[in-house]
Tab-separated table of C-alpha atoms and ligand atoms in Angstrom:
chain	number	residue	atom	x	y	z
T	1495	MET	CA	9.126	-41.382	-17.482
T	1496	GLY	CA	11.995	-41.042	-15.118
T	1497	VAL	CA	12.265	-42.375	-11.602
T	1498	TRP	CA	10.712	-40.234	-8.838
T	1499	THR	CA	12.505	-39.321	-5.814
T	1500	LEU	CA	11.578	-35.919	-6.028
T	1501	HIS	CA	9.044	-35.297	-3.439
T	1502	THR	CA	9.831	-32.109	-1.438
T	1503	TYR	CA	5.952	-32.010	0.201
T	1504	GLY	CA	4.092	-34.098	2.256
T	1505	VAL	CA	6.551	-36.906	2.445
T	1506	THR	CA	5.985	-36.983	6.328
T	1507	ARG	CA	2.461	-36.428	6.933
T	1508	GLY	CA	2.189	-33.523	9.398
T	1509	SER	CA	5.857	-31.891	8.679
T	1510	ILE	CA	5.516	-29.718	5.265
T	1511	ALA	CA	8.657	-28.670	3.557
T	1512	LEU	CA	9.039	-25.577	1.444
T	1513	LYS	CA	8.628	-26.712	-2.056
T	1514	ALA	CA	11.940	-26.898	-4.030
T	1515	TYR	CA	11.009	-25.188	-7.467
T	1516	TYR	CA	9.150	-22.057	-7.805
T	1517	ILE	CA	7.895	-21.327	-11.669
T	1518	LYS	CA	9.752	-18.417	-11.855
T	1519	ASP	CA	13.350	-20.150	-11.519
T	1520	LEU	CA	12.054	-22.910	-14.473
T	1521	ALA	CA	14.161	-21.051	-17.163
T	1522	GLU	CA	17.299	-22.044	-15.606
T	1523	LYS	CA	16.357	-25.492	-15.361
T	1524	ILE	CA	16.077	-26.338	-18.877
T	1525	GLY	CA	16.459	-30.504	-19.257
T	1526	GLN	CA	15.690	-31.157	-15.586
T	1527	ASP	CA	13.058	-33.077	-13.829
T	1528	VAL	CA	11.349	-31.016	-11.462
T	1529	GLU	CA	8.254	-30.830	-9.119
T	1530	ILE	CA	5.764	-28.068	-9.256
T	1531	TYR	CA	3.143	-27.453	-6.783
T	1532	GLY	CA	0.537	-24.690	-7.647
T	1533	TRP	CA	-3.213	-24.265	-8.753
T	1534	VAL	CA	-4.735	-24.540	-12.220
T	1535	TYR	CA	-5.237	-21.125	-13.908
T	1536	ARG	CA	-6.175	-22.063	-17.231
T	1537	LYS	CA	-6.799	-25.172	-19.136
T	1538	ARG	CA	-7.664	-26.145	-22.697
T	1539	ARG	CA	-7.650	-29.664	-24.598
T	1540	HIS	CA	-6.584	-31.013	-27.788
T	1541	GLY	CA	-7.631	-34.680	-27.991
T	1542	LYS	CA	-4.706	-36.512	-26.338
T	1543	LEU	CA	-3.001	-33.360	-25.249
T	1544	ILE	CA	-4.433	-31.202	-22.277
T	1545	PHE	CA	-2.472	-27.778	-21.722
T	1546	VAL	CA	-2.879	-26.725	-17.912
T	1547	VAL	CA	-1.466	-23.229	-16.855
T	1548	VAL	CA	-0.602	-23.445	-13.522
T	1549	ARG	CA	0.242	-20.568	-11.668
T	1550	ASP	CA	2.485	-20.003	-8.007
T	1551	SER	CA	3.547	-17.098	-5.874
T	1552	SER	CA	6.201	-16.067	-8.373
T	1553	GLY	CA	4.616	-17.158	-12.064
T	1554	ILE	CA	2.440	-19.196	-14.500
T	1555	VAL	CA	3.890	-21.845	-16.579
T	1556	GLN	CA	2.484	-23.995	-19.096
T	1557	ILE	CA	2.257	-27.693	-18.605
T	1558	SER	CA	1.311	-30.199	-21.341
T	1559	ILE	CA	0.012	-33.514	-20.533
T	1560	ARG	CA	0.031	-36.237	-23.262
T	1561	LYS	CA	-1.555	-39.224	-23.253
T	1562	GLY	CA	0.256	-42.140	-23.089
T	1563	SER	CA	3.395	-40.226	-21.453
T	1564	VAL	CA	1.734	-40.352	-18.386
T	1565	PRO	CA	-0.006	-42.412	-16.431
T	1566	GLU	CA	-3.822	-42.882	-17.287
T	1567	GLU	CA	-4.609	-41.604	-13.866
T	1568	SER	CA	-2.716	-38.060	-14.390
T	1569	PHE	CA	-4.373	-38.286	-17.708
T	1570	GLU	CA	-7.618	-38.538	-16.200
T	1571	ALA	CA	-6.728	-36.274	-13.146
T	1572	ALA	CA	-5.627	-32.999	-15.785
T	1573	LYS	CA	-8.841	-33.467	-17.423
T	1574	ALA	CA	-11.331	-33.517	-14.377
T	1575	ALA	CA	-9.065	-30.861	-12.450
T	1576	ASP	CA	-11.187	-27.612	-12.453
T	1577	ILE	CA	-9.693	-23.933	-12.331
T	1578	GLU	CA	-8.236	-23.098	-9.033
T	1579	SER	CA	-7.633	-27.065	-7.960
T	1580	SER	CA	-4.262	-27.643	-6.141
T	1581	ILE	CA	-2.104	-29.748	-8.224
T	1582	ARG	CA	1.243	-31.296	-7.976
T	1583	VAL	CA	3.215	-31.970	-11.136
T	1584	LEU	CA	6.262	-33.936	-12.264
T	1585	GLY	CA	7.642	-32.868	-15.388
T	1586	VAL	CA	10.707	-32.007	-17.790
T	1587	VAL	CA	11.354	-28.518	-18.437
T	1588	LYS	CA	11.486	-27.487	-22.186
T	1589	GLU	CA	12.781	-24.572	-23.791
T	1590	ASP	CA	9.635	-23.028	-25.293
T	1591	GLU	CA	10.197	-19.430	-27.090
T	1592	ARG	CA	6.529	-18.709	-27.278
T	1593	ALA	CA	5.770	-19.526	-23.919
T	1594	THR	CA	5.577	-17.256	-20.997
T	1595	GLY	CA	8.915	-17.172	-19.401
T	1596	GLY	CA	10.104	-19.111	-22.039
T	1597	VAL	CA	9.655	-22.468	-20.848
T	1598	GLU	CA	7.223	-25.256	-20.592
T	1599	VAL	CA	6.855	-28.557	-18.780
T	1600	ALA	CA	6.190	-31.795	-20.162
T	1601	CYS	CA	4.596	-33.757	-17.756
T	1602	THR	CA	5.007	-36.896	-16.239
T	1603	MET	CA	2.797	-37.317	-13.187
T	1604	LEU	CA	0.066	-35.156	-12.377
T	1605	GLU	CA	-1.947	-35.345	-9.319
T	1606	VAL	CA	-4.733	-33.282	-7.714
T	1607	VAL	CA	-3.789	-32.165	-4.425
T	1608	ALA	CA	-7.538	-30.760	-3.691
T	1609	PRO	CA	-10.170	-30.018	-6.100
T	1610	SER	CA	-12.090	-26.665	-6.530
T	1611	PRO	CA	-15.283	-27.528	-8.208
T	1612	ASP	CA	-17.197	-23.916	-9.529
T	1613	PHE	CA	-14.615	-21.454	-8.497
T	1614	PRO	CA	-17.306	-18.415	-8.136
T	1615	ILE	CA	-15.215	-16.026	-10.357
T	1616	GLN	CA	-16.455	-15.428	-13.729
T	1617	GLU	CA	-15.382	-13.060	-16.507
T	1618	ASP	CA	-18.575	-11.034	-16.064
T	1619	THR	CA	-18.613	-10.967	-11.936
T	1620	GLY	CA	-19.104	-7.348	-11.124
T	1621	PRO	CA	-16.466	-5.499	-9.097
T	1622	GLU	CA	-18.851	-5.640	-5.802
T	1623	ALA	CA	-19.688	-9.006	-6.375
T	1624	LEU	CA	-15.523	-9.482	-6.766
T	1625	LEU	CA	-15.052	-7.803	-3.402
T	1626	ASP	CA	-17.396	-10.078	-1.652
T	1627	ILE	CA	-15.335	-12.638	-2.630
T	1628	ARG	CA	-12.210	-10.870	-1.680
T	1629	HIS	CA	-10.588	-14.031	-0.303
T	1630	LEU	CA	-10.526	-15.933	-3.724
T	1631	THR	CA	-10.103	-12.460	-5.944
T	1632	LEU	CA	-6.955	-11.540	-4.213
T	1633	ARG	CA	-5.403	-15.004	-6.290
T	1634	SER	CA	-5.623	-12.748	-9.304
T	1635	THR	CA	-2.317	-12.240	-11.242
T	1636	GLU	CA	-3.203	-8.587	-10.612
T	1637	SER	CA	-3.949	-8.661	-7.225
T	1638	GLN	CA	-0.739	-10.386	-6.896
T	1639	LYS	CA	1.142	-8.013	-8.837
T	1640	ILE	CA	-0.163	-4.995	-6.703
T	1641	MET	CA	0.638	-6.605	-3.362
T	1642	LYS	CA	4.407	-7.475	-4.497
T	1643	MET	CA	4.709	-3.982	-5.097
T	1644	LYS	CA	3.169	-2.770	-1.929
T	1645	MET	CA	5.879	-4.858	-0.569
T	1646	GLY	CA	8.597	-3.131	-2.412
T	1647	LEU	CA	7.379	-0.124	-1.796
T	1648	VAL	CA	7.473	-0.429	1.766
T	1649	LYS	CA	10.625	-2.167	1.640
T	1650	ALA	CA	12.162	1.024	-0.328
T	1651	ALA	CA	10.673	3.150	2.231
T	1652	ARG	CA	12.334	1.598	5.429
T	1653	GLU	CA	15.151	1.700	3.367
T	1654	PHE	CA	15.384	4.946	3.191
T	1655	PHE	CA	14.671	5.746	6.917
T	1656	ASP	CA	17.251	3.313	7.836
T	1657	GLY	CA	19.613	5.246	5.294
T	1658	GLU	CA	18.806	8.676	6.669
T	1659	GLY	CA	19.786	7.025	10.544
T	1660	PHE	CA	15.849	7.413	11.598
T	1661	TYR	CA	14.962	4.496	14.324
T	1662	GLU	CA	11.767	2.251	13.830
T	1663	VAL	CA	9.597	2.245	16.667
T	1664	PHE	CA	6.401	0.416	17.348
T	1665	PRO	CA	3.469	3.114	19.111
T	1666	PRO	CA	0.106	1.486	20.031
T	1667	ILE	CA	-3.016	1.263	18.123
T	1668	LEU	CA	-5.509	1.306	21.389
T	1669	MET	CA	-5.885	5.274	21.899
T	1670	GLY	CA	-7.258	7.303	24.794
T	1671	VAL	CA	-7.036	10.518	22.941
T	1672	ALA	CA	-7.602	11.976	19.451
T	1673	GLY	CA	-4.770	12.731	16.993
T	1674	GLU	CA	-6.936	13.901	14.302
T	1675	GLY	CA	-10.032	15.555	15.577
T	1676	GLY	CA	-13.221	13.912	17.024
T	1677	GLY	CA	-14.761	13.526	13.776
T	1678	THR	CA	-13.729	10.668	12.623
T	1679	LEU	CA	-12.651	8.255	15.612
T	1680	PHE	CA	-13.832	4.909	15.705
T	1681	SER	CA	-14.377	4.113	19.785
T	1682	LEU	CA	-14.627	1.271	21.685
T	1683	ASP	CA	-14.920	-0.204	25.415
T	1684	TYR	CA	-12.052	-0.381	26.959
T	1685	PHE	CA	-12.964	-1.935	30.596
T	1686	GLY	CA	-15.544	0.682	30.904
T	1687	GLN	CA	-13.641	3.280	29.961
T	1688	THR	CA	-13.564	4.856	25.906
T	1689	ALA	CA	-10.815	4.333	23.504
T	1690	TYR	CA	-10.107	4.598	20.330
T	1691	LEU	CA	-8.393	3.096	17.405
T	1692	SER	CA	-5.478	5.085	16.298
T	1693	GLN	CA	-6.324	7.857	13.677
T	1694	THR	CA	-2.252	8.834	13.778
T	1695	ALA	CA	0.486	7.556	15.679
T	1696	GLN	CA	1.989	11.064	15.706
T	1697	LEU	CA	1.439	12.259	19.376
T	1698	HIS	CA	3.371	9.233	20.689
T	1699	LEU	CA	6.143	9.570	18.269
T	1700	GLU	CA	6.204	13.156	19.352
T	1701	ALA	CA	7.132	11.658	22.670
T	1702	ALA	CA	9.486	9.258	21.328
T	1703	ILE	CA	11.613	11.792	19.462
T	1704	PHE	CA	12.643	12.970	23.069
T	1705	SER	CA	14.687	9.908	23.347
T	1706	LEU	CA	15.848	9.069	19.771
T	1707	GLU	CA	15.191	12.006	18.282
T	1708	ASN	CA	14.505	10.863	14.585
T	1709	VAL	CA	11.831	7.802	14.762
T	1710	TYR	CA	9.503	6.342	12.307
T	1711	SER	CA	6.570	4.199	12.346
T	1712	LEU	CA	4.275	1.652	9.922
T	1713	THR	CA	1.244	1.129	11.679
T	1714	PRO	CA	-2.314	0.975	10.473
T	1715	SER	CA	-4.536	4.158	11.060
T	1716	PHE	CA	-8.354	4.279	11.569
T	1717	ARG	CA	-10.716	6.690	10.358
T	1718	ALA	CA	-14.101	6.445	10.548
T	1719	GLU	CA	-15.284	8.600	7.557
T	1720	LYS	CA	-18.331	7.617	5.800
T	1721	SER	CA	-16.427	9.537	2.278
T	1722	ARG	CA	-17.232	7.004	-0.432
T	1723	THR	CA	-14.606	8.314	-2.716
T	1724	ARG	CA	-11.940	6.510	-4.242
T	1725	ARG	CA	-9.144	7.467	-1.927
T	1726	HIS	CA	-10.635	6.817	1.717
T	1727	LEU	CA	-10.276	3.791	3.290
T	1728	THR	CA	-11.498	3.324	6.832
T	1729	GLU	CA	-7.964	1.411	7.789
T	1730	PHE	CA	-5.101	1.969	6.128
T	1731	SER	CA	-1.652	1.506	6.572
T	1732	HIS	CA	0.336	4.940	7.803
T	1733	PHE	CA	3.979	5.228	7.335
T	1734	GLU	CA	4.829	8.306	9.943
T	1735	ALA	CA	8.028	10.513	10.916
T	1736	GLU	CA	8.596	12.607	13.322
T	1737	MET	CA	12.241	14.817	13.520
T	1738	ALA	CA	13.506	16.681	16.524
T	1739	TRP	CA	15.365	19.950	15.958
T	1740	CYS	CA	13.750	19.813	12.115
T	1741	ASP	CA	11.837	22.738	10.901
T	1742	GLN	CA	9.183	22.765	8.028
T	1743	LYS	CA	11.617	23.260	5.593
T	1744	GLU	CA	13.814	20.253	6.370
T	1745	ASN	CA	10.754	18.454	6.698
T	1746	GLU	CA	9.335	18.729	3.338
T	1747	GLY	CA	13.252	17.718	1.959
T	1748	ILE	CA	13.144	14.428	3.683
T	1749	GLN	CA	9.455	13.945	2.132
T	1750	GLU	CA	10.509	14.466	-1.161
T	1751	ARG	CA	13.900	12.457	-1.012
T	1752	LEU	CA	11.378	9.590	0.529
T	1753	VAL	CA	8.960	9.610	-2.141
T	1754	THR	CA	11.476	9.672	-4.686
T	1755	HIS	CA	13.842	6.922	-3.314
T	1756	ILE	CA	10.521	5.127	-3.177
T	1757	CYS	CA	9.674	5.577	-6.951
T	1758	ASN	CA	13.342	5.073	-7.914
T	1759	ALA	CA	13.453	1.966	-6.458
T	1760	LEU	CA	9.760	0.966	-8.105
T	1761	GLY	CA	10.687	1.921	-11.216
T	1762	GLU	CA	14.224	-0.173	-11.293
T	1763	ARG	CA	12.995	-3.106	-9.344
T	1764	TYR	CA	9.172	-3.261	-10.698
T	1765	ALA	CA	9.867	-2.097	-14.069
T	1766	GLY	CA	8.057	-5.258	-16.119
T	1767	ASP	CA	4.856	-4.727	-13.313
T	1768	LEU	CA	4.872	-0.994	-13.880
T	1769	GLU	CA	4.625	-1.809	-17.781
T	1770	CYS	CA	1.554	-4.103	-16.906
T	1771	PHE	CA	-0.442	-1.346	-15.205
T	1772	ASP	CA	0.530	1.091	-18.403
T	1773	GLN	CA	2.974	2.710	-16.401
T	1774	ASP	CA	6.374	3.986	-18.099
T	1775	PRO	CA	8.962	2.593	-15.465
T	1776	ALA	CA	11.474	5.313	-16.780
T	1777	TYR	CA	9.249	8.500	-15.218
T	1778	PHE	CA	9.644	6.663	-11.832
T	1779	ARG	CA	13.388	5.315	-12.159
T	1780	ASP	CA	14.666	8.854	-13.110
T	1781	MET	CA	12.483	11.108	-11.071
T	1782	GLU	CA	14.626	13.607	-8.961
T	1783	PRO	CA	13.486	15.014	-5.389
T	1784	THR	CA	13.055	18.479	-6.661
T	1785	PHE	CA	9.152	19.073	-6.504
T	1786	GLU	CA	7.589	21.748	-6.927
T	1787	ARG	CA	5.898	24.247	-4.044
T	1788	ILE	CA	3.356	26.486	-3.996
T	1789	LEU	CA	1.571	28.075	-1.364
T	1790	TYR	CA	-2.053	27.595	-0.289
T	1791	ASP	CA	-2.688	30.801	-2.051
T	1792	GLU	CA	-1.277	29.935	-5.385
T	1793	ALA	CA	-3.505	26.861	-5.119
T	1794	VAL	CA	-6.777	28.819	-4.563
T	1795	SER	CA	-6.101	31.213	-7.625
T	1796	LEU	CA	-5.557	28.018	-9.863
T	1797	ILE	CA	-8.507	26.332	-8.632
T	1798	GLN	CA	-10.818	29.282	-9.342
T	1799	GLU	CA	-9.285	29.305	-12.736
T	1800	THR	CA	-11.926	26.288	-13.123
T	1801	ARG	CA	-13.967	26.707	-10.488
T	1802	PRO	CA	-14.795	30.251	-9.950
T	1803	ASP	CA	-16.836	29.823	-6.813
T	1804	PHE	CA	-14.118	27.711	-4.802
T	1805	CYS	CA	-13.372	30.301	-1.814
T	1806	PHE	CA	-10.411	31.307	0.210
T	1807	GLY	CA	-10.282	29.576	3.404
T	1808	ALA	CA	-11.895	26.171	2.176
T	1809	ASP	CA	-10.268	22.782	2.350
T	1810	LEU	CA	-9.061	21.023	-0.853
T	1811	GLY	CA	-11.749	18.277	-1.884
T	1812	PHE	CA	-11.639	15.584	-4.657
T	1813	GLU	CA	-13.097	18.163	-7.137
T	1814	GLU	CA	-10.621	20.578	-6.242
T	1815	GLU	CA	-7.188	18.572	-5.772
T	1816	LYS	CA	-8.499	17.529	-9.391
T	1817	VAL	CA	-8.219	20.150	-11.413
T	1818	LEU	CA	-5.008	21.704	-9.138
T	1819	THR	CA	-2.963	18.455	-9.817
T	1820	GLU	CA	-3.581	18.397	-13.483
T	1821	HIS	CA	-1.219	21.643	-13.661
T	1822	PHE	CA	1.963	19.524	-12.683
T	1823	GLU	CA	3.605	16.254	-13.773
T	1824	TYR	CA	5.307	15.292	-10.651
T	1825	PRO	CA	4.348	15.269	-6.892
T	1826	PHE	CA	4.004	19.080	-5.180
T	1827	PHE	CA	3.775	20.611	-2.220
T	1828	VAL	CA	0.991	22.649	-1.248
T	1829	GLN	CA	2.180	25.284	1.764
T	1830	ARG	CA	0.758	26.918	4.295
T	1831	PHE	CA	-2.842	26.271	4.761
T	1832	PRO	CA	-5.224	28.891	6.743
T	1833	MET	CA	-5.030	27.352	10.278
T	1834	SER	CA	-8.949	27.484	10.591
T	1835	ILE	CA	-8.555	24.105	8.495
T	1836	LYS	CA	-6.141	22.563	10.062
T	1837	ALA	CA	-5.178	20.172	12.879
T	1838	PHE	CA	-4.579	21.437	16.569
T	1839	TYR	CA	-0.885	20.156	17.053
T	1840	MET	CA	0.487	22.618	13.944
T	1841	LYS	CA	2.762	25.117	14.150
T	1842	GLN	CA	0.873	28.607	13.599
T	1843	GLU	CA	2.465	31.627	12.133
T	1844	GLY	CA	-0.112	34.531	11.931
T	1845	ASP	CA	-3.383	32.683	10.572
T	1846	ARG	CA	-1.221	30.093	8.770
T	1847	ALA	CA	-0.138	26.620	9.630
T	1848	VAL	CA	3.576	25.950	9.144
T	1849	CYS	CA	2.270	22.897	7.011
T	1850	ALA	CA	2.233	21.130	3.374
T	1851	ASP	CA	0.246	18.464	1.822
T	1852	LEU	CA	2.108	16.465	-0.904
T	1853	GLU	CA	-0.284	16.050	-3.897
T	1854	ALA	CA	0.234	13.386	-6.711
T	1855	PRO	CA	-0.484	14.600	-9.928
T	1856	GLY	CA	-3.009	13.642	-12.278
T	1857	GLY	CA	-6.220	13.726	-10.011
T	1858	TYR	CA	-4.932	11.080	-7.404
T	1859	GLY	CA	-4.426	13.937	-4.567
T	1860	GLU	CA	-2.979	14.080	-1.120
T	1861	ILE	CA	-0.612	11.135	-0.298
T	1862	ILE	CA	1.198	13.227	2.557
T	1863	GLY	CA	0.307	15.743	5.104
T	1864	GLY	CA	2.928	17.082	7.389
T	1865	SER	CA	3.775	20.191	9.599
T	1866	GLN	CA	5.868	21.636	11.950
T	1867	ARG	CA	4.337	21.229	15.263
T	1868	GLU	CA	3.587	23.708	17.811
T	1869	ASP	CA	6.310	23.337	20.406
T	1870	ASP	CA	4.631	26.462	22.719
T	1871	LEU	CA	2.748	25.082	25.561
T	1872	GLU	CA	0.319	28.088	26.243
T	1873	SER	CA	-0.357	28.239	22.450
T	1874	LEU	CA	-0.800	24.316	22.099
T	1875	MET	CA	-3.321	24.506	25.359
T	1876	ALA	CA	-5.824	27.424	24.142
T	1877	ARG	CA	-5.960	25.082	20.680
T	1878	ILE	CA	-6.850	22.014	22.225
T	1879	ALA	CA	-9.510	23.990	24.648
T	1880	ALA	CA	-10.658	25.470	21.339
T	1881	GLU	CA	-11.435	22.221	19.968
T	1882	GLY	CA	-13.454	21.319	22.681
T	1883	GLU	CA	-11.680	18.579	23.774
T	1884	ASP	CA	-10.692	17.807	27.510
T	1885	LEU	CA	-6.932	19.373	28.092
T	1886	GLU	CA	-6.767	16.555	31.023
T	1887	LYS	CA	-6.580	13.959	28.318
T	1888	TYR	CA	-3.614	15.686	26.790
T	1889	GLU	CA	-1.698	16.151	29.881
T	1890	TRP	CA	0.777	13.560	28.713
T	1891	TYR	CA	1.078	15.182	25.540
T	1892	LEU	CA	1.290	18.799	27.239
T	1893	ASP	CA	4.360	17.552	29.114
T	1894	LEU	CA	6.279	17.038	26.220
T	1895	ARG	CA	6.088	20.994	25.845
T	1896	ARG	CA	7.062	21.755	29.812
T	1897	TYR	CA	10.230	19.001	29.667
T	1898	GLY	CA	12.852	20.310	27.288
T	1899	SER	CA	10.513	21.275	24.091
T	1900	VAL	CA	12.216	21.066	21.148
T	1901	PRO	CA	11.337	22.328	17.676
T	1902	HIS	CA	10.018	19.744	15.662
T	1903	SER	CA	8.622	18.334	12.580
T	1904	GLY	CA	6.808	15.234	11.019
T	1905	PHE	CA	4.553	13.869	8.494
T	1906	GLY	CA	2.354	10.729	7.479
T	1907	MET	CA	2.074	9.325	4.108
T	1908	GLY	CA	-0.852	6.932	3.351
T	1909	THR	CA	1.035	3.628	1.665
T	1910	GLU	CA	-2.347	3.017	-0.079
T	1911	ARG	CA	-2.663	6.516	-1.751
T	1912	LEU	CA	0.884	6.463	-2.884
T	1913	LEU	CA	0.814	2.975	-4.243
T	1914	ARG	CA	-2.635	4.256	-6.107
T	1915	TRP	CA	-1.221	7.027	-7.785
T	1916	ILE	CA	1.981	5.077	-8.866
T	1917	LEU	CA	-0.091	2.421	-10.527
T	1918	LYS	CA	-3.203	4.751	-11.145
T	1919	LEU	CA	-5.211	2.066	-9.746
T	1920	ASP	CA	-9.086	3.215	-10.445
T	1921	HIS	CA	-10.168	2.589	-6.738
T	1922	ILE	CA	-8.017	2.805	-3.558
T	1923	ARG	CA	-9.335	-0.476	-2.213
T	1924	SER	CA	-7.304	-2.373	-4.885
T	1925	ALA	CA	-4.275	-1.682	-2.933
T	1926	CYS	CA	-5.655	-3.337	0.027
T	1927	LEU	CA	-5.464	-6.949	1.014
T	1928	PHE	CA	-8.897	-6.875	2.488
T	1929	PRO	CA	-10.093	-3.437	1.726
T	1930	ARG	CA	-12.183	-2.012	4.905
T	1931	THR	CA	-14.457	1.091	3.833
T	1932	PRO	CA	-17.786	2.644	4.971
T	1933	ALA	CA	-19.739	-0.265	3.303
T	1934	ARG	CA	-17.397	-3.293	3.817
T	1935	VAL	CA	-15.791	-5.170	6.644
T	1936	TYR	CA	-16.274	-8.537	5.232
T	1937	PRO	CA	-14.392	-10.564	4.380
L	2718	LIG	O1	-3.125	14.203	6.424
L	2718	LIG	P1	-3.438	13.238	7.322
L	2718	LIG	O2	-4.722	13.200	8.467
L	2718	LIG	O3	-2.119	13.517	8.864
L	2718	LIG	C1	-2.373	12.875	9.839
L	2718	LIG	O4	-2.620	11.826	10.054
L	2718	LIG	C2	-0.889	13.665	10.415
L	2718	LIG	N1	-1.183	13.136	12.095
L	2718	LIG	C3	0.181	12.567	10.177
L	2718	LIG	C4	1.448	12.920	10.641
L	2718	LIG	O5	1.910	14.017	10.651
L	2718	LIG	N2	2.275	12.106	11.529
L	2718	LIG	O6	-2.917	11.509	6.972
L	2718	LIG	C5	-1.748	11.407	6.504
L	2718	LIG	C6	-1.747	10.566	5.193
L	2718	LIG	C7	-2.624	11.343	3.971
L	2718	LIG	O7	-1.718	12.361	3.166
L	2718	LIG	C8	-3.252	10.237	3.458
L	2718	LIG	O8	-2.135	9.913	2.312
L	2718	LIG	C9	-3.407	8.961	4.282
L	2718	LIG	O9	-2.633	9.215	5.555
L	2718	LIG	N3	-4.766	9.240	4.768
L	2718	LIG	C10	-5.733	8.236	4.208
L	2718	LIG	N4	-5.410	7.416	3.557
L	2718	LIG	C11	-6.512	6.654	2.883
L	2718	LIG	N5	-7.895	6.717	3.573
L	2718	LIG	C12	-8.160	7.590	4.151
L	2718	LIG	N6	-9.184	8.014	4.920
L	2718	LIG	C13	-6.945	8.230	4.832
L	2718	LIG	N7	-6.722	9.499	5.365
L	2718	LIG	C14	-5.334	9.772	5.380
L	2719	LIG	MG1	-4.348	15.643	5.229
């Protein structure tokens, strides 16, 4: 047993230093004394030898605790440690080809920092029960990978916007008006007035382009949608961009470059994790920004091949997107929906909206909604009135058309929708730290 001077955590009570060793780095420390802090992931015992697999945020590693090679208290502590107990281990890193990460740690001391009696997750715990204890299930290696990849996705998106000269802005979440129609608003009492949780930052981003021209934001958006589908959340992370002097053609170009950049980056940086989800990293790494474009009318014809009862003029629901997206290998745009099924702010040409939705293949459905915006004051006022909305509340928005109106466009991308498609997650809620759905606001 070595002489232990290593003690990076809790040396002085009340001052917790960041730990010195992360499991992912142990392969570079063969032969060295290390100190590991983590949680018991698995455990088995063969007489005088106990194997504890410990996990931290960076990976897992097996610790071997041999009776006689460690103080008796350490052996007893290892024997008693339950799954998910937090532990501190001192040991020597040994090369071991068969082990995950190629190393094992021969323990010289083990102590339980805090026990975890009867951890409530069993192999047969069902999906709803797992969500009831989401605060515990997010410790799983699967959730860990998803959360890391979500961060990777967000980082790649920010890189893209930054590289294209966008300014990041921070719009409000408490809103006085509906951005996406009154049907899906969460309202709340705001000192005697009614306010809403933001469905979209778009209207405020539109104001910001008159100052910064090309802007984006990442905010939570809220939709009081009762739809219990595998792709609807009541709260999601919304990337939105708005560009001055930009038409719909250019808008689509930005979207396809954004999605391609994110996919390329994840294919490159998360190849191993993608494989864990049975996804081919090369598909993402080699993706090119040349997405197909079809008109709404062509989409209707394609859908009618399998669903003859689908009518022109209807919106694409889950079933329609499912049959439509089977025709494609990569994301693709559906352009020019009928104005009657699109939002009031979209620019109108004839009976169509100058818009496109970006659809993911394989039945995963819409990942981006975008359009050129109506820049004409009179048309915009007529449409807000037609929605039955109070024009007075939109005065500030209408001012944007009164003072130096410009052609402009923008879009919104659901972070969880995109991640769900990339990882082919069965349900969008797996893409959230704490999913919010009509049936769930706990934990
Ligand atoms: O198509 P949506 O409703 O468009 C807007 O909100 C625009 N104002 C955005 C803009 O142009 N700035 O939403 C945009 C995207 C969808 O394509 C989808 O990816 C995601 O947001 N989204 C949802 N994700 C999860 N759960 C929901 N209930 C979602 N609703 C929309
Ligand atoms: Mg949409």
